[in-house]
mmCIF file of C-alpha atoms in Angstrom:
data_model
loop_
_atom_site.group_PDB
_atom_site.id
_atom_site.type_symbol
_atom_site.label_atom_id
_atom_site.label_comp_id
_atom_site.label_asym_id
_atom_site.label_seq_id
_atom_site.Cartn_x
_atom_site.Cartn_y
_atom_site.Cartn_z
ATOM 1 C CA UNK A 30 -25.161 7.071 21.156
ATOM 2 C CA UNK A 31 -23.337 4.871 23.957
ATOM 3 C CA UNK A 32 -19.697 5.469 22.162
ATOM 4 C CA UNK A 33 -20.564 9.286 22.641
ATOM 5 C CA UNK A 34 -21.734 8.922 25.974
ATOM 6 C CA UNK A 35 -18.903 7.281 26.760
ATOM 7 C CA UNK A 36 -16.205 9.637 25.111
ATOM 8 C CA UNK A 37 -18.085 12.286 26.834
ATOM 9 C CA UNK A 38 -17.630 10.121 30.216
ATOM 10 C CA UNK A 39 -13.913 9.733 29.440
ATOM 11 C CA UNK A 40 -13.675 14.051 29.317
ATOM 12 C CA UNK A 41 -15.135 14.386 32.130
ATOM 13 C CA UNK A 42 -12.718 11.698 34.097
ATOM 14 C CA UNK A 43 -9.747 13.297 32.850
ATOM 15 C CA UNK A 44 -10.830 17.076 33.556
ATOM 16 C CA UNK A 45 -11.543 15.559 36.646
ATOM 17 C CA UNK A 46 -8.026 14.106 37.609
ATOM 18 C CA UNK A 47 -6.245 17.553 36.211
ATOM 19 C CA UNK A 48 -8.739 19.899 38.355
ATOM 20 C CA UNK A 49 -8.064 17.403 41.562
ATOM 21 C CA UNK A 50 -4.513 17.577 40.764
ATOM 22 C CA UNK A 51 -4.231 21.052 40.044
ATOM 23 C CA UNK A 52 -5.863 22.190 43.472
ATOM 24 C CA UNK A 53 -2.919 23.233 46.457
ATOM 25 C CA UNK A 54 -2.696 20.188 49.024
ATOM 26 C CA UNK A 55 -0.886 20.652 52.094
ATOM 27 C CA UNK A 56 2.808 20.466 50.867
ATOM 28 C CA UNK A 57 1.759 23.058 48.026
ATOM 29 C CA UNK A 58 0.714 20.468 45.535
ATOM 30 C CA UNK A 59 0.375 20.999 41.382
ATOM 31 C CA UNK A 60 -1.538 24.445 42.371
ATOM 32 C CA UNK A 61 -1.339 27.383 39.668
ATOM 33 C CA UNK A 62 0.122 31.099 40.341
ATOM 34 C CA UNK A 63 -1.345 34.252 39.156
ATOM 35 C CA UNK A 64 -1.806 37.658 39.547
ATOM 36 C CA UNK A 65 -2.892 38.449 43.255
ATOM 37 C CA UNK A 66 -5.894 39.818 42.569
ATOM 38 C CA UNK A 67 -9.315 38.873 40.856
ATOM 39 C CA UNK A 68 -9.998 35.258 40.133
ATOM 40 C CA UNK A 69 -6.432 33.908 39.934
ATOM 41 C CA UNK A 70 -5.836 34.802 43.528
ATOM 42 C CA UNK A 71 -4.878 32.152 45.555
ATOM 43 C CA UNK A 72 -8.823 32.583 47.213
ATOM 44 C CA UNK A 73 -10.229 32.822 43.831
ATOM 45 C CA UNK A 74 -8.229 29.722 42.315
ATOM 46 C CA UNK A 75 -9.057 27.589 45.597
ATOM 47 C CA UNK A 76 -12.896 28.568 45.518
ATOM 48 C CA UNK A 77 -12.836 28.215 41.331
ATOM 49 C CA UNK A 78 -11.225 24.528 41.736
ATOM 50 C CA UNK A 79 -13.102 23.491 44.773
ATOM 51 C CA UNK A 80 -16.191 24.313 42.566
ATOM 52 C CA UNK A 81 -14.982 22.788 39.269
ATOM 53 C CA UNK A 82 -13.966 19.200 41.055
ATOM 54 C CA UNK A 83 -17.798 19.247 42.564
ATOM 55 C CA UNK A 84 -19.457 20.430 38.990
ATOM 56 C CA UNK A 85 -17.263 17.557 37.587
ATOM 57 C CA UNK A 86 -17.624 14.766 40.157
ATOM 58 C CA UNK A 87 -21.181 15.090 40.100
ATOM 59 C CA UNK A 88 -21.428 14.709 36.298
ATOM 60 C CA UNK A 89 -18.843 12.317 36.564
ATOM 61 C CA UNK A 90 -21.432 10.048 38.820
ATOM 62 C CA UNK A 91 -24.428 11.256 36.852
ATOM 63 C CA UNK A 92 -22.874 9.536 33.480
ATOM 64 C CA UNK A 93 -21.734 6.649 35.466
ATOM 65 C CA UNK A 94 -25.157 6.247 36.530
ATOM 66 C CA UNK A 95 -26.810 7.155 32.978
ATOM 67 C CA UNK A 96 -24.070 4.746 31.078
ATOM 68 C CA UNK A 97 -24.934 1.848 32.930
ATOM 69 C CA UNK A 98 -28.492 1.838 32.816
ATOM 70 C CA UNK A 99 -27.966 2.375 28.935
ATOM 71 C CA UNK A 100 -25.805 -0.967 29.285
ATOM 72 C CA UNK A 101 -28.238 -2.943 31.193
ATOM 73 C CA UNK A 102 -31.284 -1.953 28.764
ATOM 74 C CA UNK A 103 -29.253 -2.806 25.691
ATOM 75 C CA UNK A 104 -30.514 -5.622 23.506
ATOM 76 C CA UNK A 105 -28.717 -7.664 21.362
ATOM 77 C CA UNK A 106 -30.823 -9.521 18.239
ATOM 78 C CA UNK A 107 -28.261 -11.405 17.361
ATOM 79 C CA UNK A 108 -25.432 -14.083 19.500
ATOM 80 C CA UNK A 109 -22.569 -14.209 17.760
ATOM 81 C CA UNK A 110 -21.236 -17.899 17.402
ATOM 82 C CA UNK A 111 -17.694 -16.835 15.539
ATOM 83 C CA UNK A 112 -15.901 -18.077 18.855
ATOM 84 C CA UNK A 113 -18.253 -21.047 20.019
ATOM 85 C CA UNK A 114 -16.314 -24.605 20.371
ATOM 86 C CA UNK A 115 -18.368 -27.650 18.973
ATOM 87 C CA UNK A 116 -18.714 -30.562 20.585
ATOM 88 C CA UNK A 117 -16.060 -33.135 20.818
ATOM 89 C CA UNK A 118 -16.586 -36.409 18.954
ATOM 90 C CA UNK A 119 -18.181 -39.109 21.217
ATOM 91 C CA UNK A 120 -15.092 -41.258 21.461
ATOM 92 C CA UNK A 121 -15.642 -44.830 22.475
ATOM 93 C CA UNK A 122 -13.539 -45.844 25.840
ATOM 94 C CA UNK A 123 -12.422 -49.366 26.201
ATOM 95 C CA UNK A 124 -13.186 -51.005 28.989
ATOM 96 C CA UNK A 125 -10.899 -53.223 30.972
ATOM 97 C CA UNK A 126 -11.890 -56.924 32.022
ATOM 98 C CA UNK A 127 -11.684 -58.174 35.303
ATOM 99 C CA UNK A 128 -8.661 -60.489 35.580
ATOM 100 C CA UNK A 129 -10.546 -63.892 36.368
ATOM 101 C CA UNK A 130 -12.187 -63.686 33.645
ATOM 102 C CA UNK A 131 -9.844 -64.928 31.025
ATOM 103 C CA UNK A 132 -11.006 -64.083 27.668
ATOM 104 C CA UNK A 133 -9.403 -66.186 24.588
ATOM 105 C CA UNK A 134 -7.277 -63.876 22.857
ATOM 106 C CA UNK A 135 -6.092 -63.770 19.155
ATOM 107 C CA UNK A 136 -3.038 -65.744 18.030
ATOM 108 C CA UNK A 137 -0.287 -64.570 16.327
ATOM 109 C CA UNK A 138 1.970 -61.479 16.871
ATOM 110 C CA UNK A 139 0.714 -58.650 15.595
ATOM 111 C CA UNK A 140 -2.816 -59.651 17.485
ATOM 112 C CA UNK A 141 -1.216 -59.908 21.046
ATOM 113 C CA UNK A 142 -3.529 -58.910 23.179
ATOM 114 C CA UNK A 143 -6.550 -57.853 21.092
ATOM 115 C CA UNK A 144 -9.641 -60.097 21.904
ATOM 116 C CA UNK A 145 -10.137 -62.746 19.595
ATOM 117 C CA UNK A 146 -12.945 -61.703 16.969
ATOM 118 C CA UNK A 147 -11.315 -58.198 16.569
ATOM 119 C CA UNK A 148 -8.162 -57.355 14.289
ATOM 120 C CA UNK A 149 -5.369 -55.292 15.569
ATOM 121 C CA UNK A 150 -5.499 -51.565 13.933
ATOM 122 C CA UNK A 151 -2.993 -51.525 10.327
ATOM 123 C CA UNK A 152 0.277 -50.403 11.491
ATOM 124 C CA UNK A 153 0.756 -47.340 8.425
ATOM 125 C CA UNK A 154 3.426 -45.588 10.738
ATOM 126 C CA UNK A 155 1.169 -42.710 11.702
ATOM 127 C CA UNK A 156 1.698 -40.750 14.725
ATOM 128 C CA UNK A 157 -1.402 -40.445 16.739
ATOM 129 C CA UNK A 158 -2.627 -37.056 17.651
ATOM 130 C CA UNK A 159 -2.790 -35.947 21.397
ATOM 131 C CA UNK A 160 -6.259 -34.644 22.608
#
């Protein structure tokens, strides 16, 4: 029922914008000719387009009004979770240690620098990813 309403809505914008355009500004404007007499006069168009841009501006608020109380009322059951992000993976962070404290260090050249009691990480050539 909201899709309708809201095609309905969209009608009654654009009848809106051709009426408003069609009406004779100062300069002349987009304003129809006819036969000068009856309802095509230019009188009869003026009074038929003054009334048809109120008829439609009102309705044109109306549904505004109508389509968003429809919006605010309506409930979803269900959250859709197609587009949530999980969380990132805890990653440890190293922490430095303060430079007078001089920790003994691993020997040897592929250990240089890596606290003694740890290994170094296997060298396989890989590439590490960037986060």
């Amino acid at each position: 029922m909201f899709a309708f309403l809201l095609v309905i809505h969209a009608i009654i914008a654009a009848a809106l914008v051709t009426v408003i355009l069609m009406q004779r500004s100062e300069g002349g404007g987009l304003g129809m000719g006819g036969s000068p007499s009856g309802l095509m006069s230019a009188r009869g168009a003026a009074d038929f387009l003054t009334r048809a841009t109120g008829v439609l501006a009102t309705m044109f608020v109306l549904f505004s009004i109508l389509l968003a109380v429809l919006a605010a009322n309506h409930r979803t059951t269900t959250i859709d979770t197609s587009l949530a992000r999980t969380p990132a993976a805890a990653t440890a962070v190293p922490t430095a240690q303060p430079k007078g404290d001089a920790a003994p260090f691993a020997g040897g050249a592929e250990n240089a620098g890596v606290p003694a009691g740890t290994t170094a990480p296997a060298d396989n050539g890989a590439v590490p990813l960037a986060r």
